[in-house]
Each structure stands twice: as structure tokens, then as C-alpha cells.
Amino acid sequence: MPSLFDARAESILTQLRDSGQYKMLQMIEGPMDATVRLRGYGECLCFCSNNYLGLANHPEVVEAGIKGLRDYGAGTASVRFICGTFTPHETLERTIARMMGTESSYTFVSAWTAAEALFPTLCEPGDTIISDELNHACLIDSIRLATTIKKGVHKAVYRNNVLEGEKSLRAALEAARANRDATGQVWVVTDGVFSMEGSIADLPAMRKMCDEYGALLVVDDSHGHGVMGARGRGTHEHFGMIDELVPGATPLRGENAARSAAPNAGRVDLFTGTLGKALGGGAGGFIAAGRRAIDLVVQRGRPTLFSNALPCTVACSANAAIEIMLREPQRVQRLKDNVAYARRKIGEAGFDVLKSPTAICPIIVHDTARAIAMSRRLLELGVFVIGFGYPVVPEGHARLRVQISAAHTTEHIDRLVDALRKL
Ligand SMILES: *Cc1c(COP(=O)(O)O)cnc(C)c1O
């Protein structure tokens, strides 16, 4: 007789299949690049990876990983604080801090884990966490965990990117100020780049507002690294919220003039980010912040006290990826040129593509079944793009999410648009 669980699981899975929400995993038979070899479809153009700078299969990134494996073996067989910290972890954490313009950073096996370490470790009863409604699931779960394990941590949600008026960030900050039980630190948290919209948070305005209320600003910039700013450092760089040149990086043309002319937009207090997208694409995440926050995470973060570090191979390849990004700003520029070209061409083909400077180009097709059918047809045409529908995005807002990479050529983008025209 099937267990209660088996019967229930079967019914849930059947329901997913019947409603068209059941996900089929595509098997990729070679490295991630502008094109990928897909089992059953052959070589396809890849427009659904977060490999924004094309570094996932860069020879230097691969070699650094192999060297890491040779020099340090498979891993530490320990958590960080016992005997689980290799020198490449320290090197990578210094590189990340240098890239982000923060005092310090600490790495994790994923950005998900980094987020999980953040609020439950740093918040105390009386604190309030204010979150954008479209924030990534890892932030939402981190807030849920913080409010569950530390009674007296408050939370509030504001409408996506709405800073003034009803259900806005300001309204949440005012409510926190009025709440007699909320006497602690206020934290405002947002994605830098929203993954389904490709839109960006207005960080300078948020910084200003946070300053008015004594709140800290936390940004998860997983889709911003490699993409935003002249050097791909993130959404804060895009807004000029980082004023030093990066030590060791190639100077950009006119950089000094541009920097001194930029208004002082203030700083982001804490970042989380991933190494599993533009920055090598293997795995791993980080918190980048001031030394006190990082020290507390090292001392008290449960994911770092009770779980292993990033594998050394990945730490080495991620470090190489960041160094390449800082050294070759033309790679970031190439991505920006590709993004501008793709948005223009997709628009000219008659599709409704959301405007933004990010590498995420959602094409709104409204109906979920239509989005899924279109992505299936694109695969038959040799183009790998994923359709997202309800419940990942609201009903009626189904979309194809096209993601552009510096690895794409204009010919690749032309072929994408040709395939879209055939739909
Ligand atoms: C992808 C993503 C993550 C998760 O990154 P992992 O390193 O794969 O855990 C977290 N936050 C945001 C905003 C993301 O886009």
C-alpha cells in the first residue's frame, strides 16, 4: 500500500502535469557558451543562461579550476572555522571586496546560502526588515527564517520599486518608525536587478530615504554583477555609488573625469551576490559588507558554522573570472552593445520587450500556455529560450525571458530574431 506521502506526492505531480506546470530538464552535453549541445536537439543558440560575460568556459577560468583541484584536492572535509579555509578562499574574498568596494566579504556555496546567513545572523529582536515584493526567493526565505527564529524581528513588504505613496517603501519606513515594538535596526532589502522584469532598483533614491530613517540598505545584485556599471561591478557602479577606481583594474577612458563629476549618491551597506551567474557560472555566493557585519557572519552564521565552504576549484575559477572582468572592461561593453542591439531588433520584429539597461529581455506574451508553446517551437528552430508563466509571474504576464551574453555575436542575435519572427 502506498504511504500517505506517496499518494499525496503522486496527486501533486499529476496536478502539475495536468496544469502544464511540470518542468522537463534539458540535458546539456557540453560546456555552457553562446551555443550549447542539447540532448535531442543538437547544437542550439543559448539565450536562457546567466553566462552574461561568456566566462563559464573561458580557458583561464577552466585552467584556474584545474590548478585549484591539483594544488588543494577536492575539498577541506571540514567547515570553515575548524579546518575548512584554504588560502584561495581568502584570495577570492579579497577580490570580491575589491570588486564591490567594501571592506570585507565572505563566500558560501551559493548566494542562496549567503542570503540565509544574512538576516537570521545580523538581525535582533526589535529590528524591522523591509523588502521589495519582487525580491528573490532566497531573500524572502531568509526574512521568514529571521522572523521565525528571532521572535520580535518585524517584516514589511512594499510594492515593486514604489518609493512613495500607498504600499511604498516610505510608507513601510513610517510604519516602522511608529511601531513601539520596533526599536532596533531597520533594514531595507532589494534585488539590484529584478530577475523576471530585467528592471533595476533606484538605489540612489533608496539610499537617500534610508538615510532619512536611519535604515541600512541591502542589495542582492546577483543579476547585476558582470552587467551593470562600466566595469560590471553591479547596480551600485551603474549609479556611481562607488567612487574608488578598482586597484589592479584597467582604467577606463575618461574615468577620472566621470568619477569626479558624478554626484555623491552614497553607498550600499551590504551586498549579497552569486558566483553562479556572470562571475564564472560554477557556483557560490557571497556577502560583501563592512568588517563588523562580515565578522559577525563568520562568528555566528549557521550556514558557515555547520556547513562546508565553497569547493576550492570553484573558488579559484570564480577568482579568475572576476579578475578577467576587471581587466577587460571591453567584455562588459560588448555585452551592453549586444543588449542594445537585441532589444532594438526584437522590438522591430514586433514583440513587446520591456525596456531596461540589463541583459534580461522579457518578451511579454501574456498567456502561460502560449509562452510554453513558443519556447518549445523555438527549441525546434535551434534556439534555447525559456517561457515563464504562472505561478512564477502573475497570471496574464507570461513571458519568454531572453538573456543576452557578451559571447553572442550579432549573427547569433539575428538568428534569434529570425526564429522569433517565425512564431
Ligand atoms: C540566481 C539568484 C540567486 C541564487 O544564486 P545561487 O548562487 O545560485 O544560489 C540569489 N539571488 C538572486 C537575485 C538571484 O538572481
PDB file of N, CA and C in Angstrom, residues 53-138:
ATOM      1  N   LEU A  53      28.882  37.250 -19.294  1.00  0.00           N
ATOM      2  CA  LEU A  53      30.160  37.688 -19.865  1.00  0.00           C
ATOM      3  C   LEU A  53      30.837  36.577 -20.670  1.00  0.00           C
ATOM      4  N   GLY A  54      30.166  35.441 -20.788  1.00  0.00           N
ATOM      5  CA  GLY A  54      30.754  34.337 -21.550  1.00  0.00           C
ATOM      6  C   GLY A  54      31.984  33.753 -20.877  1.00  0.00           C
ATOM      7  N   LEU A  55      32.030  33.806 -19.536  1.00  0.00           N
ATOM      8  CA  LEU A  55      33.234  33.343 -18.829  1.00  0.00           C
ATOM      9  C   LEU A  55      33.136  31.887 -18.343  1.00  0.00           C
ATOM     10  N   ALA A  56      31.966  31.284 -18.460  1.00  0.00           N
ATOM     11  CA  ALA A  56      31.773  29.943 -17.876  1.00  0.00           C
ATOM     12  C   ALA A  56      32.743  28.919 -18.457  1.00  0.00           C
ATOM     13  N   ASN A  57      33.095  29.111 -19.728  1.00  0.00           N
ATOM     14  CA  ASN A  57      34.004  28.159 -20.370  1.00  0.00           C
ATOM     15  C   ASN A  57      35.264  28.867 -20.886  1.00  0.00           C
ATOM     16  N   HIS A  58      35.614  29.974 -20.247  1.00  0.00           N
ATOM     17  CA  HIS A  58      36.824  30.718 -20.633  1.00  0.00           C
ATOM     18  C   HIS A  58      38.045  29.879 -20.237  1.00  0.00           C
ATOM     19  N   PRO A  59      39.036  29.744 -21.140  1.00  0.00           N
ATOM     20  CA  PRO A  59      40.179  28.865 -20.855  1.00  0.00           C
ATOM     21  C   PRO A  59      40.874  29.191 -19.528  1.00  0.00           C
ATOM     22  N   GLU A  60      40.995  30.471 -19.208  1.00  0.00           N
ATOM     23  CA  GLU A  60      41.672  30.854 -17.965  1.00  0.00           C
ATOM     24  C   GLU A  60      40.863  30.451 -16.729  1.00  0.00           C
ATOM     25  N   VAL A  61      39.541  30.541 -16.857  1.00  0.00           N
ATOM     26  CA  VAL A  61      38.649  30.161 -15.755  1.00  0.00           C
ATOM     27  C   VAL A  61      38.730  28.646 -15.535  1.00  0.00           C
ATOM     28  N   VAL A  62      38.734  27.911 -16.633  1.00  0.00           N
ATOM     29  CA  VAL A  62      38.807  26.447 -16.557  1.00  0.00           C
ATOM     30  C   VAL A  62      40.161  26.023 -15.965  1.00  0.00           C
ATOM     31  N   GLU A  63      41.240  26.635 -16.482  1.00  0.00           N
ATOM     32  CA  GLU A  63      42.589  26.293 -16.003  1.00  0.00           C
ATOM     33  C   GLU A  63      42.747  26.592 -14.514  1.00  0.00           C
ATOM     34  N   ALA A  64      42.204  27.725 -14.069  1.00  0.00           N
ATOM     35  CA  ALA A  64      42.315  28.095 -12.657  1.00  0.00           C
ATOM     36  C   ALA A  64      41.626  27.041 -11.791  1.00  0.00           C
ATOM     37  N   GLY A  65      40.501  26.541 -12.261  1.00  0.00           N
ATOM     38  CA  GLY A  65      39.783  25.498 -11.518  1.00  0.00           C
ATOM     39  C   GLY A  65      40.598  24.214 -11.446  1.00  0.00           C
ATOM     40  N   ILE A  66      41.194  23.838 -12.568  1.00  0.00           N
ATOM     41  CA  ILE A  66      42.006  22.611 -12.609  1.00  0.00           C
ATOM     42  C   ILE A  66      43.213  22.746 -11.688  1.00  0.00           C
ATOM     43  N   LYS A  67      43.839  23.929 -11.730  1.00  0.00           N
ATOM     44  CA  LYS A  67      45.001  24.152 -10.865  1.00  0.00           C
ATOM     45  C   LYS A  67      44.588  24.090  -9.386  1.00  0.00           C
ATOM     46  N   GLY A  68      43.440  24.654  -9.088  1.00  0.00           N
ATOM     47  CA  GLY A  68      42.923  24.599  -7.715  1.00  0.00           C
ATOM     48  C   GLY A  68      42.736  23.158  -7.261  1.00  0.00           C
ATOM     49  N   LEU A  69      42.213  22.357  -8.141  1.00  0.00           N
ATOM     50  CA  LEU A  69      41.975  20.940  -7.824  1.00  0.00           C
ATOM     51  C   LEU A  69      43.307  20.222  -7.603  1.00  0.00           C
ATOM     52  N   ARG A  70      44.284  20.487  -8.482  1.00  0.00           N
ATOM     53  CA  ARG A  70      45.608  19.862  -8.350  1.00  0.00           C
ATOM     54  C   ARG A  70      46.297  20.275  -7.054  1.00  0.00           C
ATOM     55  N   ASP A  71      46.264  21.581  -6.766  1.00  0.00           N
ATOM     56  CA  ASP A  71      47.025  22.104  -5.622  1.00  0.00           C
ATOM     57  C   ASP A  71      46.368  21.809  -4.282  1.00  0.00           C
ATOM     58  N   TYR A  72      45.044  21.716  -4.274  1.00  0.00           N
ATOM     59  CA  TYR A  72      44.354  21.616  -2.978  1.00  0.00           C
ATOM     60  C   TYR A  72      43.475  20.380  -2.840  1.00  0.00           C
ATOM     61  N   GLY A  73      43.360  19.591  -3.905  1.00  0.00           N
ATOM     62  CA  GLY A  73      42.492  18.417  -3.813  1.00  0.00           C
ATOM     63  C   GLY A  73      41.032  18.816  -3.889  1.00  0.00           C
ATOM     64  N   ALA A  74      40.175  17.844  -3.591  1.00  0.00           N
ATOM     65  CA  ALA A  74      38.746  18.065  -3.824  1.00  0.00           C
ATOM     66  C   ALA A  74      38.129  19.025  -2.815  1.00  0.00           C
ATOM     67  N   GLY A  75      38.633  19.045  -1.603  1.00  0.00           N
ATOM     68  CA  GLY A  75      37.994  19.936  -0.635  1.00  0.00           C
ATOM     69  C   GLY A  75      38.629  19.881   0.730  1.00  0.00           C
ATOM     70  N   THR A  76      37.988  20.530   1.680  1.00  0.00           N
ATOM     71  CA  THR A  76      38.566  20.684   3.014  1.00  0.00           C
ATOM     72  C   THR A  76      38.125  19.580   3.969  1.00  0.00           C
ATOM     73  N   ALA A  77      37.020  18.917   3.643  1.00  0.00           N
ATOM     74  CA  ALA A  77      36.431  17.932   4.546  1.00  0.00           C
ATOM     75  C   ALA A  77      36.170  18.540   5.923  1.00  0.00           C
ATOM     76  N   SER A  78      35.844  19.807   5.929  1.00  0.00           N
ATOM     77  CA  SER A  78      35.618  20.498   7.209  1.00  0.00           C
ATOM     78  C   SER A  78      34.841  21.775   6.962  1.00  0.00           C
ATOM     79  N   VAL A  79      34.176  22.262   8.007  1.00  0.00           N
ATOM     80  CA  VAL A  79      33.573  23.595   7.920  1.00  0.00           C
ATOM     81  C   VAL A  79      34.678  24.635   8.101  1.00  0.00           C
ATOM     82  N   ARG A  80      34.371  25.880   7.732  1.00  0.00           N
ATOM     83  CA  ARG A  80      35.398  26.919   7.688  1.00  0.00           C
ATOM     84  C   ARG A  80      36.153  27.076   9.010  1.00  0.00           C
ATOM     85  N   PHE A  81      35.438  27.117  10.130  1.00  0.00           N
ATOM     86  CA  PHE A  81      36.103  27.523  11.373  1.00  0.00           C
ATOM     87  C   PHE A  81      36.914  26.400  12.010  1.00  0.00           C
ATOM     88  N   ILE A  82      36.715  25.157  11.550  1.00  0.00           N
ATOM     89  CA  ILE A  82      37.549  24.083  12.102  1.00  0.00           C
ATOM     90  C   ILE A  82      38.838  23.985  11.285  1.00  0.00           C
ATOM     91  N   CYS A  83      38.775  23.379  10.104  1.00  0.00           N
ATOM     92  CA  CYS A  83      39.976  23.388   9.255  1.00  0.00           C
ATOM     93  C   CYS A  83      39.538  23.446   7.803  1.00  0.00           C
ATOM     94  N   GLY A  84      38.600  24.360   7.530  1.00  0.00           N
ATOM     95  CA  GLY A  84      37.988  24.392   6.204  1.00  0.00           C
ATOM     96  C   GLY A  84      38.236  25.653   5.409  1.00  0.00           C
ATOM     97  N   THR A  85      39.290  26.403   5.740  1.00  0.00           N
ATOM     98  CA  THR A  85      39.572  27.619   4.974  1.00  0.00           C
ATOM     99  C   THR A  85      40.917  27.492   4.281  1.00  0.00           C
ATOM    100  N   PHE A  86      40.893  27.433   2.958  1.00  0.00           N
ATOM    101  CA  PHE A  86      42.120  27.377   2.161  1.00  0.00           C
ATOM    102  C   PHE A  86      42.508  28.793   1.748  1.00  0.00           C
ATOM    103  N   THR A  87      43.766  28.987   1.437  1.00  0.00           N
ATOM    104  CA  THR A  87      44.192  30.334   1.008  1.00  0.00           C
ATOM    105  C   THR A  87      43.390  30.844  -0.198  1.00  0.00           C
ATOM    106  N   PRO A  88      42.981  29.995  -1.161  1.00  0.00           N
ATOM    107  CA  PRO A  88      42.159  30.537  -2.259  1.00  0.00           C
ATOM    108  C   PRO A  88      40.835  31.158  -1.782  1.00  0.00           C
ATOM    109  N   HIS A  89      40.307  30.720  -0.646  1.00  0.00           N
ATOM    110  CA  HIS A  89      39.104  31.380  -0.117  1.00  0.00           C
ATOM    111  C   HIS A  89      39.428  32.818   0.264  1.00  0.00           C
ATOM    112  N   GLU A  90      40.570  32.984   0.934  1.00  0.00           N
ATOM    113  CA  GLU A  90      40.980  34.327   1.346  1.00  0.00           C
ATOM    114  C   GLU A  90      41.233  35.209   0.118  1.00  0.00           C
ATOM    115  N   THR A  91      41.917  34.635  -0.870  1.00  0.00           N
ATOM    116  CA  THR A  91      42.195  35.388  -2.103  1.00  0.00           C
ATOM    117  C   THR A  91      40.890  35.837  -2.751  1.00  0.00           C
ATOM    118  N   LEU A  92      39.958  34.900  -2.901  1.00  0.00           N
ATOM    119  CA  LEU A  92      38.677  35.213  -3.554  1.00  0.00           C
ATOM    120  C   LEU A  92      37.918  36.278  -2.763  1.00  0.00           C
ATOM    121  N   GLU A  93      37.920  36.162  -1.454  1.00  0.00           N
ATOM    122  CA  GLU A  93      37.169  37.131  -0.634  1.00  0.00           C
ATOM    123  C   GLU A  93      37.779  38.528  -0.721  1.00  0.00           C
ATOM    124  N   ARG A  94      39.093  38.601  -0.863  1.00  0.00           N
ATOM    125  CA  ARG A  94      39.728  39.915  -1.069  1.00  0.00           C
ATOM    126  C   ARG A  94      39.368  40.470  -2.443  1.00  0.00           C
ATOM    127  N   THR A  95      39.353  39.582  -3.442  1.00  0.00           N
ATOM    128  CA  THR A  95      38.998  40.027  -4.804  1.00  0.00           C
ATOM    129  C   THR A  95      37.565  40.553  -4.833  1.00  0.00           C
ATOM    130  N   ILE A  96      36.664  39.843  -4.172  1.00  0.00           N
ATOM    131  CA  ILE A  96      35.253  40.266  -4.164  1.00  0.00           C
ATOM    132  C   ILE A  96      35.111  41.626  -3.475  1.00  0.00           C
ATOM    133  N   ALA A  97      35.787  41.804  -2.333  1.00  0.00           N
ATOM    134  CA  ALA A  97      35.701  43.075  -1.612  1.00  0.00           C
ATOM    135  C   ALA A  97      36.250  44.211  -2.480  1.00  0.00           C
ATOM    136  N   ARG A  98      37.320  43.930  -3.194  1.00  0.00           N
ATOM    137  CA  ARG A  98      37.931  44.931  -4.088  1.00  0.00           C
ATOM    138  C   ARG A  98      36.951  45.276  -5.215  1.00  0.00           C
ATOM    139  N   MET A  99      36.330  44.246  -5.789  1.00  0.00           N
ATOM    140  CA  MET A  99      35.358  44.476  -6.861  1.00  0.00           C
ATOM    141  C   MET A  99      34.174  45.296  -6.360  1.00  0.00           C
ATOM    142  N   MET A 100      33.660  44.946  -5.190  1.00  0.00           N
ATOM    143  CA  MET A 100      32.430  45.579  -4.698  1.00  0.00           C
ATOM    144  C   MET A 100      32.683  46.914  -4.015  1.00  0.00           C
ATOM    145  N   GLY A 101      33.944  47.187  -3.677  1.00  0.00           N
ATOM    146  CA  GLY A 101      34.238  48.422  -2.963  1.00  0.00           C
ATOM    147  C   GLY A 101      33.812  48.364  -1.509  1.00  0.00           C
ATOM    148  N   THR A 102      33.875  47.176  -0.906  1.00  0.00           N
ATOM    149  CA  THR A 102      33.523  47.026   0.513  1.00  0.00           C
ATOM    150  C   THR A 102      34.785  46.670   1.300  1.00  0.00           C
ATOM    151  N   GLU A 103      34.702  46.784   2.626  1.00  0.00           N
ATOM    152  CA  GLU A 103      35.851  46.452   3.470  1.00  0.00           C
ATOM    153  C   GLU A 103      36.179  44.973   3.395  1.00  0.00           C
ATOM    154  N   SER A 104      35.125  44.173   3.270  1.00  0.00           N
ATOM    155  CA  SER A 104      35.297  42.763   3.534  1.00  0.00           C
ATOM    156  C   SER A 104      34.271  41.936   2.746  1.00  0.00           C
ATOM    157  N   SER A 105      34.514  40.644   2.634  1.00  0.00           N
ATOM    158  CA  SER A 105      33.486  39.765   2.052  1.00  0.00           C
ATOM    159  C   SER A 105      33.680  38.352   2.580  1.00  0.00           C
ATOM    160  N   TYR A 106      32.662  37.545   2.415  1.00  0.00           N
ATOM    161  CA  TYR A 106      32.741  36.146   2.863  1.00  0.00           C
ATOM    162  C   TYR A 106      31.950  35.302   1.884  1.00  0.00           C
ATOM    163  N   THR A 107      32.476  34.113   1.542  1.00  0.00           N
ATOM    164  CA  THR A 107      31.839  33.311   0.498  1.00  0.00           C
ATOM    165  C   THR A 107      31.082  32.107   1.077  1.00  0.00           C
ATOM    166  N   PHE A 108      30.185  31.601   0.273  1.00  0.00           N
ATOM    167  CA  PHE A 108      29.303  30.484   0.631  1.00  0.00           C
ATOM    168  C   PHE A 108      29.152  29.582  -0.593  1.00  0.00           C
ATOM    169  N   VAL A 109      28.563  28.399  -0.395  1.00  0.00           N
ATOM    170  CA  VAL A 109      28.379  27.501  -1.541  1.00  0.00           C
ATOM    171  C   VAL A 109      27.376  28.045  -2.549  1.00  0.00           C
ATOM    172  N   SER A 110      26.564  29.015  -2.157  1.00  0.00           N
ATOM    173  CA  SER A 110      25.623  29.624  -3.101  1.00  0.00           C
ATOM    174  C   SER A 110      25.179  30.974  -2.562  1.00  0.00           C
ATOM    175  N   ALA A 111      24.594  31.780  -3.443  1.00  0.00           N
ATOM    176  CA  ALA A 111      24.002  33.046  -2.996  1.00  0.00           C
ATOM    177  C   ALA A 111      22.798  32.751  -2.106  1.00  0.00           C
ATOM    178  N   TRP A 112      22.138  31.649  -2.376  1.00  0.00           N
ATOM    179  CA  TRP A 112      21.013  31.246  -1.534  1.00  0.00           C
ATOM    180  C   TRP A 112      21.477  31.103  -0.080  1.00  0.00           C
ATOM    181  N   THR A 113      22.593  30.399   0.089  1.00  0.00           N
ATOM    182  CA  THR A 113      23.132  30.193   1.435  1.00  0.00           C
ATOM    183  C   THR A 113      23.612  31.510   2.038  1.00  0.00           C
ATOM    184  N   ALA A 114      24.202  32.363   1.202  1.00  0.00           N
ATOM    185  CA  ALA A 114      24.658  33.675   1.696  1.00  0.00           C
ATOM    186  C   ALA A 114      23.474  34.452   2.261  1.00  0.00           C
ATOM    187  N   ALA A 115      22.362  34.437   1.515  1.00  0.00           N
ATOM    188  CA  ALA A 115      21.165  35.151   1.981  1.00  0.00           C
ATOM    189  C   ALA A 115      20.650  34.526   3.275  1.00  0.00           C
ATOM    190  N   GLU A 116      20.704  33.211   3.329  1.00  0.00           N
ATOM    191  CA  GLU A 116      20.219  32.516   4.524  1.00  0.00           C
ATOM    192  C   GLU A 116      21.062  32.882   5.752  1.00  0.00           C
ATOM    193  N   ALA A 117      22.331  33.191   5.528  1.00  0.00           N
ATOM    194  CA  ALA A 117      23.200  33.569   6.643  1.00  0.00           C
ATOM    195  C   ALA A 117      22.970  35.016   7.067  1.00  0.00           C
ATOM    196  N   LEU A 118      22.388  35.816   6.176  1.00  0.00           N
ATOM    197  CA  LEU A 118      22.364  37.263   6.398  1.00  0.00           C
ATOM    198  C   LEU A 118      21.422  37.711   7.525  1.00  0.00           C
ATOM    199  N   PHE A 119      20.129  37.684   7.274  1.00  0.00           N
ATOM    200  CA  PHE A 119      19.196  38.259   8.251  1.00  0.00           C
ATOM    201  C   PHE A 119      19.123  37.467   9.557  1.00  0.00           C
ATOM    202  N   PRO A 120      19.072  36.119   9.487  1.00  0.00           N
ATOM    203  CA  PRO A 120      18.993  35.394  10.762  1.00  0.00           C
ATOM    204  C   PRO A 120      20.208  35.644  11.659  1.00  0.00           C
ATOM    205  N   THR A 121      21.351  35.961  11.071  1.00  0.00           N
ATOM    206  CA  THR A 121      22.548  36.205  11.878  1.00  0.00           C
ATOM    207  C   THR A 121      22.611  37.653  12.360  1.00  0.00           C
ATOM    208  N   LEU A 122      22.324  38.601  11.465  1.00  0.00           N
ATOM    209  CA  LEU A 122      22.579  40.006  11.776  1.00  0.00           C
ATOM    210  C   LEU A 122      21.421  40.707  12.488  1.00  0.00           C
ATOM    211  N   CYS A 123      20.194  40.171  12.350  1.00  0.00           N
ATOM    212  CA  CYS A 123      19.041  40.835  12.973  1.00  0.00           C
ATOM    213  C   CYS A 123      18.867  40.397  14.416  1.00  0.00           C
ATOM    214  N   GLU A 124      18.311  41.309  15.208  1.00  0.00           N
ATOM    215  CA  GLU A 124      17.987  41.015  16.607  1.00  0.00           C
ATOM    216  C   GLU A 124      16.555  41.470  16.868  1.00  0.00           C
ATOM    217  N   PRO A 125      15.934  40.932  17.923  1.00  0.00           N
ATOM    218  CA  PRO A 125      14.562  41.355  18.243  1.00  0.00           C
ATOM    219  C   PRO A 125      14.451  42.879  18.303  1.00  0.00           C
ATOM    220  N   GLY A 126      13.364  43.393  17.724  1.00  0.00           N
ATOM    221  CA  GLY A 126      13.174  44.848  17.652  1.00  0.00           C
ATOM    222  C   GLY A 126      13.524  45.392  16.274  1.00  0.00           C
ATOM    223  N   ASP A 127      14.290  44.626  15.494  1.00  0.00           N
ATOM    224  CA  ASP A 127      14.651  45.056  14.135  1.00  0.00           C
ATOM    225  C   ASP A 127      13.450  44.908  13.194  1.00  0.00           C
ATOM    226  N   THR A 128      13.494  45.653  12.093  1.00  0.00           N
ATOM    227  CA  THR A 128      12.466  45.522  11.057  1.00  0.00           C
ATOM    228  C   THR A 128      13.159  45.338   9.713  1.00  0.00           C
ATOM    229  N   ILE A 129      12.693  44.356   8.948  1.00  0.00           N
ATOM    230  CA  ILE A 129      13.235  44.139   7.600  1.00  0.00           C
ATOM    231  C   ILE A 129      12.149  44.529   6.604  1.00  0.00           C
ATOM    232  N   ILE A 130      12.474  45.453   5.705  1.00  0.00           N
ATOM    233  CA  ILE A 130      11.511  45.940   4.713  1.00  0.00           C
ATOM    234  C   ILE A 130      11.982  45.480   3.339  1.00  0.00           C
ATOM    235  N   SER A 131      11.097  44.776   2.619  1.00  0.00           N
ATOM    236  CA  SER A 131      11.508  44.029   1.429  1.00  0.00           C
ATOM    237  C   SER A 131      10.641  44.378   0.227  1.00  0.00           C
ATOM    238  N   ASP A 132      11.254  44.498  -0.942  1.00  0.00           N
ATOM    239  CA  ASP A 132      10.513  44.691  -2.197  1.00  0.00           C
ATOM    240  C   ASP A 132       9.722  43.422  -2.499  1.00  0.00           C
ATOM    241  N   GLU A 133       8.496  43.585  -3.004  1.00  0.00           N
ATOM    242  CA  GLU A 133       7.646  42.404  -3.227  1.00  0.00           C
ATOM    243  C   GLU A 133       8.213  41.461  -4.288  1.00  0.00           C
ATOM    244  N   LEU A 134       9.078  41.970  -5.183  1.00  0.00           N
ATOM    245  CA  LEU A 134       9.615  41.098  -6.236  1.00  0.00           C
ATOM    246  C   LEU A 134      11.014  40.568  -5.900  1.00  0.00           C
ATOM    247  N   ASN A 135      11.429  40.704  -4.648  1.00  0.00           N
ATOM    248  CA  ASN A 135      12.747  40.196  -4.282  1.00  0.00           C
ATOM    249  C   ASN A 135      12.860  38.689  -4.507  1.00  0.00           C
ATOM    250  N   HIS A 136      14.096  38.265  -4.734  1.00  0.00           N
ATOM    251  CA  HIS A 136      14.377  36.851  -4.987  1.00  0.00           C
ATOM    252  C   HIS A 136      13.931  35.977  -3.816  1.00  0.00           C
ATOM    253  N   ALA A 137      13.561  34.752  -4.149  1.00  0.00           N
ATOM    254  CA  ALA A 137      13.057  33.799  -3.151  1.00  0.00           C
ATOM    255  C   ALA A 137      14.016  33.611  -1.973  1.00  0.00           C
ATOM    256  N   CYS A 138      15.328  33.708  -2.223  1.00  0.00           N
ATOM    257  CA  CYS A 138      16.282  33.476  -1.127  1.00  0.00           C
ATOM    258  C   CYS A 138      16.194  34.576  -0.077  1.00  0.00           C
TER     259      CYS A 138
END
